[in-house]
XYZ file of C-alpha atoms in Angstrom:
654
model
C 93.754 163.578 55.425
C 96.353 161.352 55.708
C 94.862 160.011 59.156
C 91.317 159.291 57.388
C 93.545 157.768 54.524
C 95.398 155.484 56.875
C 92.111 154.367 58.875
C 90.184 153.759 55.963
C 92.939 151.364 54.342
C 92.776 149.690 57.752
C 88.838 149.354 57.882
C 89.132 147.285 54.250
C 92.352 145.285 55.798
C 89.590 144.515 58.786
C 86.808 143.506 56.324
C 89.717 141.842 53.901
C 90.611 139.717 57.411
C 87.157 138.974 58.141
C 85.718 138.014 55.001
C 89.055 135.180 54.258
C 88.162 134.080 57.768
C 84.835 133.569 56.822
C 85.837 131.817 53.656
C 88.312 129.125 55.198
C 85.644 128.569 58.031
C 83.275 127.597 54.800
C 86.212 125.652 53.202
C 87.023 123.985 56.654
C 83.356 122.474 56.757
C 82.285 121.684 53.537
C 81.878 118.201 54.542
C 80.303 118.894 58.134
C 76.697 117.434 58.151
C 74.318 119.944 58.801
C 76.605 123.173 58.075
C 75.008 125.985 56.553
C 77.608 128.700 54.573
C 78.194 131.544 56.136
C 78.755 135.376 54.210
C 80.481 138.074 55.985
C 77.882 141.367 55.653
C 79.600 143.992 54.231
C 78.522 147.871 54.961
C 79.825 151.131 53.975
C 81.600 153.011 57.068
C 79.649 156.266 58.234
C 81.540 159.076 56.017
C 82.964 162.284 57.019
C 81.326 165.675 55.876
C 83.330 168.151 54.922
C 83.051 171.664 52.740
C 83.944 169.579 49.439
C 81.077 167.161 50.357
C 80.894 163.469 52.410
C 84.007 161.668 52.265
C 83.853 158.085 52.713
C 85.172 156.551 55.938
C 86.039 153.103 54.445
C 83.927 149.813 55.229
C 82.983 147.692 58.015
C 81.314 143.806 58.879
C 77.962 144.361 60.051
C 77.469 140.638 60.519
C 78.431 137.241 59.792
C 74.976 135.923 58.601
C 73.775 131.840 57.430
C 72.606 131.324 53.802
C 69.577 129.529 55.232
C 66.108 129.262 54.066
C 63.969 128.056 57.190
C 60.968 127.009 54.906
C 63.117 124.408 53.052
C 65.096 123.223 56.297
C 61.056 122.617 57.630
C 60.530 120.432 54.179
C 63.383 118.739 54.698
C 62.571 117.431 58.835
C 59.002 116.754 57.243
C 60.600 114.548 54.406
C 62.887 112.779 56.074
C 60.752 111.625 58.628
C 58.301 110.266 56.400
C 61.550 108.362 54.782
C 62.652 106.948 57.806
C 59.242 105.834 58.918
C 58.596 103.707 55.376
C 62.333 102.866 55.508
C 61.305 101.166 58.818
C 58.032 99.829 57.789
C 59.570 98.334 54.650
C 62.303 96.511 56.296
C 60.196 94.974 59.103
C 57.020 94.212 56.497
C 59.847 92.288 53.918
C 60.495 89.923 56.901
C 57.466 88.803 57.159
C 56.805 88.526 53.235
C 59.725 86.403 53.279
C 58.528 84.189 56.284
C 54.654 83.549 54.785
C 55.619 82.741 51.050
C 58.277 80.096 52.276
C 57.033 77.460 49.222
C 59.115 74.514 50.306
C 58.520 74.512 54.578
C 56.323 77.104 54.994
C 52.796 76.558 56.682
C 50.959 76.328 53.310
C 53.154 73.096 51.459
C 53.129 71.256 55.512
C 49.189 72.077 55.318
C 49.037 70.030 51.960
C 51.183 67.163 52.951
C 49.164 66.791 56.443
C 46.234 66.683 54.106
C 47.103 63.998 51.851
C 48.357 62.102 54.510
C 45.643 61.755 55.373
C 44.080 60.457 52.231
C 46.766 58.133 52.667
C 45.029 56.803 55.598
C 42.086 57.051 54.315
C 42.987 55.069 50.721
C 44.780 52.244 53.724
C 42.991 53.002 56.773
C 44.609 49.309 58.173
C 48.526 50.514 57.633
C 50.377 51.548 60.733
C 52.315 53.148 59.325
C 49.650 55.521 56.765
C 48.671 56.496 60.358
C 51.820 57.401 61.742
C 52.589 59.326 58.739
C 49.123 61.219 59.382
C 50.402 61.932 63.132
C 53.975 63.185 62.059
C 52.671 65.413 59.316
C 50.035 66.956 61.657
C 52.999 67.368 64.215
C 55.283 68.774 61.438
C 52.293 71.383 61.205
C 51.421 72.340 64.177
C 54.857 72.791 64.969
C 55.424 75.037 61.855
C 52.240 76.868 63.410
C 54.128 77.057 66.756
C 56.983 78.158 65.295
C 55.994 81.525 63.178
C 54.114 82.326 66.274
C 57.501 82.499 67.967
C 58.722 84.348 65.111
C 56.265 86.931 64.949
C 56.581 87.620 69.163
C 60.274 87.674 68.642
C 59.449 90.422 66.097
C 57.385 91.900 68.793
C 59.629 91.757 71.345
C 62.511 93.302 68.709
C 59.801 96.090 68.357
C 59.392 96.773 71.637
C 63.092 97.224 72.141
C 63.342 99.838 69.213
C 61.269 101.525 70.936
C 62.598 101.481 74.177
C 66.000 102.557 71.927
C 64.232 105.286 70.065
C 62.791 106.906 73.065
C 66.035 107.168 74.877
C 67.435 108.877 71.406
C 64.469 111.437 71.508
C 65.068 112.157 75.203
C 69.067 112.581 74.297
C 67.881 115.240 71.461
C 65.291 116.789 73.286
C 67.658 117.966 75.692
C 70.263 119.311 73.849
C 67.752 120.986 71.995
C 66.749 123.029 75.274
C 70.633 123.437 76.103
C 71.305 124.696 72.709
C 68.052 127.562 73.498
C 69.726 128.515 76.631
C 73.264 128.279 75.338
C 72.248 130.645 71.624
C 69.844 132.961 73.609
C 72.645 133.943 76.804
C 75.689 134.088 73.721
C 73.820 135.803 71.327
C 72.547 138.263 74.315
C 76.448 139.062 75.229
C 77.499 139.777 71.561
C 74.829 142.409 71.245
C 71.972 140.224 69.479
C 74.655 138.643 66.922
C 73.776 135.419 65.542
C 75.895 132.584 67.170
C 75.690 130.565 63.502
C 77.582 127.440 64.579
C 75.465 126.561 67.659
C 72.377 127.683 65.213
C 73.393 125.008 62.681
C 73.715 122.305 65.514
C 70.436 123.140 66.920
C 68.865 122.594 63.244
C 71.001 119.377 62.720
C 69.615 118.242 65.726
C 66.064 118.748 65.000
C 67.018 117.238 61.752
C 68.245 114.079 63.526
C 65.320 114.098 66.015
C 62.781 113.984 62.793
C 63.708 111.214 61.730
C 63.284 109.346 64.682
C 59.596 110.980 65.433
C 57.688 113.625 63.792
C 58.596 117.119 65.010
C 57.276 120.554 64.706
C 58.881 123.609 64.708
C 57.643 126.987 66.403
C 60.883 129.352 66.695
C 59.981 132.246 69.664
C 60.742 135.835 69.023
C 63.640 135.449 71.009
C 65.194 133.330 68.851
C 64.214 129.829 70.944
C 62.837 126.968 69.615
C 59.487 125.261 70.667
C 59.250 121.796 69.427
C 56.339 119.368 69.353
C 55.753 115.596 68.584
C 52.989 113.730 66.605
C 49.646 116.136 67.250
C 51.371 118.761 69.554
C 52.739 117.283 72.063
C 55.055 120.047 73.841
C 58.413 118.155 73.735
C 60.485 121.124 73.962
C 59.410 124.485 75.335
C 62.399 126.996 75.357
C 65.124 125.932 77.901
C 63.001 122.770 79.328
C 62.266 119.376 77.916
C 59.813 116.866 78.230
C 60.484 113.328 78.920
C 59.373 110.325 76.898
C 59.088 106.732 78.019
C 58.777 103.453 76.815
C 55.767 102.081 79.130
C 54.445 98.271 79.165
C 51.119 99.147 77.687
C 48.109 99.219 80.071
C 45.688 97.907 77.551
C 47.885 94.728 76.766
C 51.666 93.901 78.570
C 53.200 92.455 75.781
C 54.167 95.410 73.907
C 55.569 98.583 74.457
C 53.730 102.201 74.365
C 55.070 105.660 74.330
C 54.085 107.972 77.224
C 54.663 111.867 77.840
C 56.158 113.006 80.763
C 54.735 117.042 80.596
C 56.912 119.657 82.468
C 54.069 119.741 85.526
C 55.025 115.678 86.063
C 51.495 114.105 84.764
C 52.044 111.246 82.173
C 49.781 110.315 80.068
C 50.204 107.074 77.413
C 50.135 108.421 73.710
C 48.147 106.120 71.341
C 49.788 104.510 68.205
C 48.547 105.955 65.741
C 49.357 109.273 67.067
C 53.141 108.983 66.147
C 53.029 108.559 62.023
C 56.871 109.740 61.290
C 60.422 109.010 61.729
C 61.758 105.343 62.793
C 59.318 105.038 65.807
C 56.192 105.741 63.825
C 57.486 103.183 61.070
C 57.686 100.480 63.385
C 54.395 101.256 65.466
C 52.536 101.377 61.954
C 54.640 97.971 61.257
C 53.003 96.647 64.443
C 49.808 98.021 64.081
C 48.928 97.312 60.324
C 51.152 94.494 59.426
C 52.281 92.308 62.485
C 49.408 92.140 64.919
C 46.883 91.266 62.036
C 49.200 88.750 60.836
C 49.694 86.829 64.256
C 46.374 87.159 64.428
C 45.468 85.617 61.251
C 47.598 82.812 61.636
C 46.217 82.208 64.854
C 42.652 82.192 63.265
C 43.667 79.657 60.505
C 45.190 77.028 63.184
C 42.330 77.414 65.274
C 40.239 76.739 62.551
C 42.197 73.816 61.144
C 41.509 72.543 64.936
C 37.956 73.122 65.358
C 36.887 71.703 62.094
C 39.457 68.459 62.344
C 38.416 67.948 65.832
C 34.922 68.163 64.947
C 34.994 65.693 62.413
C 37.531 63.252 63.759
C 35.540 63.035 66.947
C 32.353 61.727 64.490
C 34.465 58.642 63.478
C 35.720 55.598 65.047
C 39.205 54.213 66.036
C 40.026 50.613 65.655
C 39.127 49.497 68.761
C 35.689 51.167 67.590
C 35.828 53.967 70.029
C 35.085 57.528 69.187
C 37.381 59.465 68.203
C 38.656 62.514 70.905
C 39.646 65.763 69.873
C 42.920 65.807 67.084
C 44.301 68.777 67.836
C 44.474 71.150 70.861
C 42.672 74.110 70.613
C 42.818 77.623 71.843
C 40.754 80.025 73.117
C 40.417 83.655 72.940
C 42.060 85.934 75.350
C 40.538 89.066 77.672
C 42.727 91.396 78.783
C 41.874 93.983 81.844
C 43.170 97.542 81.220
C 45.623 98.588 84.272
C 43.662 101.531 84.260
C 40.580 99.718 85.411
C 38.639 101.406 88.842
C 36.709 98.031 88.723
C 38.183 94.137 89.247
C 35.464 92.674 86.718
C 36.981 89.897 84.827
C 36.270 88.201 81.846
C 36.278 84.656 80.478
C 36.248 84.369 76.635
C 35.550 80.929 74.880
C 34.820 80.416 71.246
C 31.464 79.696 70.105
C 31.699 79.388 65.922
C 35.161 79.137 64.630
C 33.881 80.321 61.383
C 33.120 83.193 62.381
C 36.305 84.433 63.434
C 38.230 87.573 62.205
C 41.828 88.533 62.149
C 40.986 91.468 64.523
C 41.182 92.348 68.134
C 38.347 94.026 70.074
C 37.497 96.778 72.975
C 34.965 96.621 74.955
C 34.590 100.233 77.008
C 32.005 99.928 79.759
C 29.226 103.252 79.804
C 26.965 104.409 82.231
C 23.762 104.669 80.440
C 21.076 105.952 82.733
C 22.122 103.999 85.961
C 22.655 100.774 84.034
C 26.499 99.514 83.002
C 26.464 99.001 79.518
C 29.295 97.081 77.613
C 30.131 98.038 73.923
C 32.229 96.209 71.769
C 33.989 97.178 68.933
C 36.059 95.910 66.153
C 39.658 97.332 65.967
C 40.308 96.697 62.493
C 37.448 99.125 61.109
C 35.964 100.661 64.025
C 33.201 98.769 63.854
C 30.824 98.472 66.563
C 29.545 95.037 67.224
C 26.514 96.414 69.258
C 26.003 97.518 73.247
C 25.300 95.018 75.614
C 23.643 95.222 79.253
C 24.075 91.244 80.137
C 26.306 88.104 79.956
C 27.114 86.210 77.901
C 28.087 88.989 74.851
C 28.373 86.733 71.600
C 29.962 88.487 68.370
C 32.267 87.423 65.692
C 32.714 83.447 66.699
C 33.444 85.084 70.421
C 31.651 84.800 73.825
C 32.365 86.574 76.600
C 31.329 85.839 79.905
C 32.077 87.913 83.365
C 33.846 85.531 85.855
C 34.325 87.407 88.713
C 34.397 91.025 90.115
C 32.365 94.074 88.630
C 33.116 96.717 86.303
C 32.758 100.387 86.633
C 32.121 102.717 83.912
C 35.263 103.982 82.162
C 36.635 100.194 82.391
C 38.047 99.032 78.864
C 38.517 95.674 77.934
C 40.801 94.135 75.046
C 39.906 90.760 74.014
C 42.384 89.228 71.156
C 39.996 86.143 70.190
C 43.205 84.432 67.578
C 46.385 85.978 69.117
C 47.190 82.380 70.892
C 45.908 80.089 68.311
C 49.134 79.237 66.292
C 51.308 79.581 69.878
C 48.860 76.740 71.786
C 48.643 74.701 68.401
C 49.676 71.050 69.118
C 48.883 67.303 68.228
C 46.909 65.579 71.031
C 45.870 62.029 69.308
C 49.779 60.614 68.916
C 48.626 56.754 69.116
C 48.052 55.435 65.623
C 45.360 52.734 66.737
C 43.256 56.175 67.904
C 43.163 58.026 64.622
C 39.371 57.674 64.171
C 39.493 56.802 60.206
C 35.994 54.689 60.660
C 32.890 55.832 60.588
C 30.935 55.259 63.508
C 27.690 53.399 61.227
C 28.024 50.984 58.934
C 25.514 49.978 56.302
C 25.003 46.614 54.578
C 22.526 45.267 51.766
C 20.627 42.299 52.710
C 21.804 39.169 50.778
C 19.460 37.915 48.886
C 17.296 40.951 48.246
C 15.531 41.087 44.130
C 15.672 44.849 44.031
C 18.221 47.117 42.642
C 17.537 49.134 46.209
C 21.267 49.858 47.597
C 22.110 51.751 51.312
C 24.712 54.230 50.838
C 27.530 54.617 53.424
C 25.821 56.321 56.772
C 27.509 59.931 57.773
C 26.783 61.231 61.479
C 26.950 65.206 62.643
C 27.718 66.654 65.809
C 24.640 64.998 67.342
C 25.513 62.021 66.612
C 27.967 61.610 69.545
C 25.461 62.147 72.481
C 22.540 59.985 71.067
C 24.840 57.048 70.161
C 23.039 54.361 68.090
C 22.355 51.834 70.786
C 21.006 48.519 68.733
C 21.387 47.367 65.220
C 18.391 48.161 62.774
C 17.049 46.827 59.634
C 14.902 48.586 57.495
C 12.218 46.718 55.505
C 10.933 47.834 52.161
C 7.116 47.619 51.923
C 6.108 47.712 48.259
C 2.376 47.879 48.801
C 3.019 50.982 50.729
C 6.203 52.147 49.166
C 7.193 52.541 52.768
C 10.288 51.542 54.726
C 9.889 50.537 58.379
C 12.306 49.709 60.932
C 13.532 53.206 61.764
C 14.038 53.635 65.742
C 10.617 53.749 67.541
C 11.734 56.865 69.691
C 13.517 59.166 67.051
C 11.469 61.408 64.425
C 12.722 60.886 60.805
C 13.880 63.447 58.588
C 13.585 63.047 54.829
C 15.301 65.549 52.353
C 14.824 65.165 47.941
C 17.425 66.478 45.716
C 15.940 69.954 45.365
C 16.230 70.673 49.444
C 12.425 69.982 50.217
C 12.452 68.474 53.778
C 9.655 66.435 55.702
C 9.687 64.780 59.129
C 8.117 61.801 60.390
C 6.676 60.988 63.584
C 8.728 58.362 65.708
C 7.689 54.833 64.863
C 5.730 55.646 61.672
C 6.783 54.409 57.963
C 8.861 56.520 56.202
C 8.151 56.447 52.403
C 10.940 56.417 50.070
C 12.061 58.177 47.349
C 15.129 57.061 45.365
C 18.635 59.598 46.666
C 16.590 60.972 49.221
C 18.453 61.688 52.482
C 16.746 60.237 55.654
C 17.755 61.436 59.214
C 17.295 60.432 62.628
C 19.405 60.793 66.157
C 22.865 62.276 64.043
C 22.332 59.229 61.060
C 21.830 60.275 57.415
C 21.754 57.459 54.709
C 21.075 57.802 51.179
C 19.069 54.291 49.403
C 18.913 54.591 45.586
C 17.700 52.194 43.069
C 14.040 50.564 43.116
C 13.803 47.703 45.979
C 11.484 44.596 46.148
C 9.256 44.171 48.159
C 10.416 42.628 51.269
C 14.114 43.779 50.797
C 16.051 44.666 53.729
C 18.578 46.762 54.645
C 20.742 47.305 57.675
C 22.381 50.143 60.014
C 24.761 49.099 63.244
C 27.081 50.729 64.556
C 30.700 50.224 63.503
C 32.713 48.262 66.337
C 35.966 47.850 64.688
C 37.255 50.521 62.275
C 40.171 48.218 60.555
C 39.507 48.469 56.895
C 37.054 51.582 56.880
C 38.305 55.092 55.995
C 35.471 56.438 55.473
C 35.443 59.129 58.003
C 39.376 59.846 56.771
C 37.726 60.695 53.593
C 35.675 63.301 55.449
C 38.764 64.881 57.667
C 40.076 65.076 53.799
C 37.544 66.670 52.267
C 38.391 69.775 55.127
C 40.925 70.975 52.728
C 38.147 72.088 49.951
C 35.705 72.552 52.034
C 34.523 76.580 53.178
C 35.166 76.428 56.856
C 36.381 80.254 57.053
C 35.336 83.462 56.573
C 31.514 83.244 57.877
C 31.941 79.897 55.185
C 33.275 81.695 52.259
C 37.129 80.596 52.688
C 38.963 77.124 52.657
C 42.321 77.091 54.768
C 43.819 77.352 51.478
C 42.584 80.135 50.531
C 42.540 82.136 53.564
C 46.313 81.734 53.677
C 47.204 82.572 50.369
C 44.769 85.733 50.886
C 47.215 86.706 54.025
C 50.387 85.759 52.369
C 49.066 88.080 49.375
C 47.733 91.225 51.531
C 51.432 91.526 53.131
C 53.000 90.913 49.918
C 50.980 93.750 48.749
C 51.417 95.956 51.414
C 55.074 94.961 50.677
C 55.251 96.228 47.790
C 52.983 99.447 47.991
C 55.693 100.229 50.736
C 58.569 100.149 48.412
C 56.912 102.127 46.114
C 56.031 104.857 48.645
C 59.875 104.729 50.137
C 61.155 104.869 46.641
C 58.927 108.177 46.001
C 59.230 109.651 48.920
C 63.495 109.521 49.252
C 63.109 110.888 45.745
C 60.814 113.896 47.098
C 63.375 114.154 50.311
C 66.260 114.517 47.279
C 64.832 117.226 45.606
C 64.291 118.938 48.678
C 67.635 118.386 49.964
C 69.196 119.542 47.127
C 66.988 122.865 47.029
C 68.607 123.355 50.506
C 72.019 122.786 49.819
C 71.824 125.134 46.863
C 71.558 127.306 49.337
C 73.132 126.478 52.925
C 75.667 124.157 51.074
C 79.483 125.053 50.767
C 81.013 125.081 47.064
C 84.516 124.459 46.707
C 85.249 126.439 43.576
C 83.078 129.336 45.005
C 84.841 128.946 48.040
C 88.026 129.404 46.137
C 87.114 132.702 44.149
C 85.896 134.378 47.453
C 89.746 133.532 48.474
C 91.681 135.166 45.598
C 89.048 138.138 45.659
C 89.515 138.866 49.629
C 93.325 138.333 49.263
C 93.667 141.103 46.668
C 90.971 142.909 48.994
C 93.442 142.459 51.788
C 97.094 143.423 49.753
C 94.875 146.494 48.020
C 94.152 147.764 51.651
C 97.442 147.411 52.814
C 98.852 148.832 49.832
C 96.148 151.424 50.791
C 97.561 152.120 54.512
C 101.403 151.896 52.887
C 100.383 155.054 50.825
C 99.121 156.889 53.880
C 102.327 156.194 55.620
C 104.568 157.458 53.019
C 102.324 160.559 52.797
C 102.896 160.821 56.306
C 106.125 160.797 56.246
C 106.776 163.440 53.634
C 104.888 165.788 55.041
C 106.886 165.064 58.655
C 109.904 165.662 56.517
C 108.404 169.225 54.973
C 108.528 170.303 58.841
C 112.302 169.585 59.264
């Protein structure tokens, strides 16, 4: 009996000792990240059968378990991944928002300064200082466009570097998880199936850290090993083996890094930017796709539109020497990139066909073989809108024209078209001599002194066809009161008369033109309007402007471009398009901040729920220490009692 009592007390002493050690371990790791509270599971020992019934034999510790909820742990990983993505995206978008919204030295104030300086030239066309101010303002504006583009390009480089760093971290975590899978399996087998709790916590913590870089899903095998998948199901860790991720130059656009996954068989596949959505990596890819590239394209489109409109109008004026104006700004051209994986050697050349139709999107061109004919399918990437399928060049869409410059395509080839990506980078001022500013109209009009009627010929304007057919000689228009006609128009050119209601009539070359007050008369790219009531024999002159010293009429038209809807298919002004961009980026920044705040709250709630199960509570552990200490002392007393009884029995025998 004493022996049974002794061993019963000894078993209780062992249980108390194990429970105390477990409690001490919990206390020591109360602030260890990822640690799950451990519990010594106490079970009753097998009873001994006697004639008086079953007598207990004490207790034992069946296992030391983790306070762990797999569902909450998985939910926390998902929530942390979403929080990290929003935080990273929001930080980057805020930088772009701050750049665009600069009200003192941003693009908007400098663009206003440029058009104000044009108005100064229109007011005092002979003033060299006003002309120099216009050139200086243009240089400041072009410089701001280039510096803005450089800032965005630097952000792209920073994103590339961060992608490389994230991929290296992913590979490190994946390798450690695979190694722990192997260790856990081996140690558990050696311990008769008992769980190595600390290693399990370490593995879960690695998965948690991995989820903050990339969205992951975990599937636990029957043998306890983790299979880890990323994105849409690509295997990252399978048992003891880890795949390798790499940051590679995108096959479509070598200026940006893409994610590639090297499988267990050695095959490498590039993942699309939209495949990874969670973690800091997903946030970086979302920022680049949704904000950085569209913003750089939008700034480029604005620069190209300003250059195109100013150049077109500047070439319709004359400088101080009477020469027609040249391009005022450099003009960027769209970029066509061949995919690095193309089997064919076709090279595409892109050109600008209509600046007013440009969008802020990139485009893809996919080559397919339809019934033996190569077909080029164009898709606008911003909204996945098909722009059509073409079998011959040139291919024109959204203000861009594509031509085949060399080589031949093969089915499966693809191309990336970037119409406006380099628009801001390539903007510069070409006209730097103040005397070369074409502020004057190439045409001057006059009303002959001595005219008896009230007819007055207004200032002439010219359109894009004028430089191709310049006015060779001065014209004298004469009014015939008997017929109500004007004569003297060029004998080789038709004249179109457009009334105020928009009705137009074209008269053959050399024929008299009926006069209607206020009607616009157009020929050879020249348009003039006469008002009032001319008298019989009154004459009016139209001639080539040989000197633009005191004429600022073309500068007035240049200044009017600021209020003209020349962008987005004639629906937006320069300022309107820029304001829309600033608003879009600002709204996106705010939306991400709101989403991040909400997601962080969700993450905190899930973490609190998990910690309520897995976290160590010091007060509880202190109470356990006292309880198990008393248990230890009580069982020691049992052993002491058993020893006393045994000694008494021995004494009786003596």
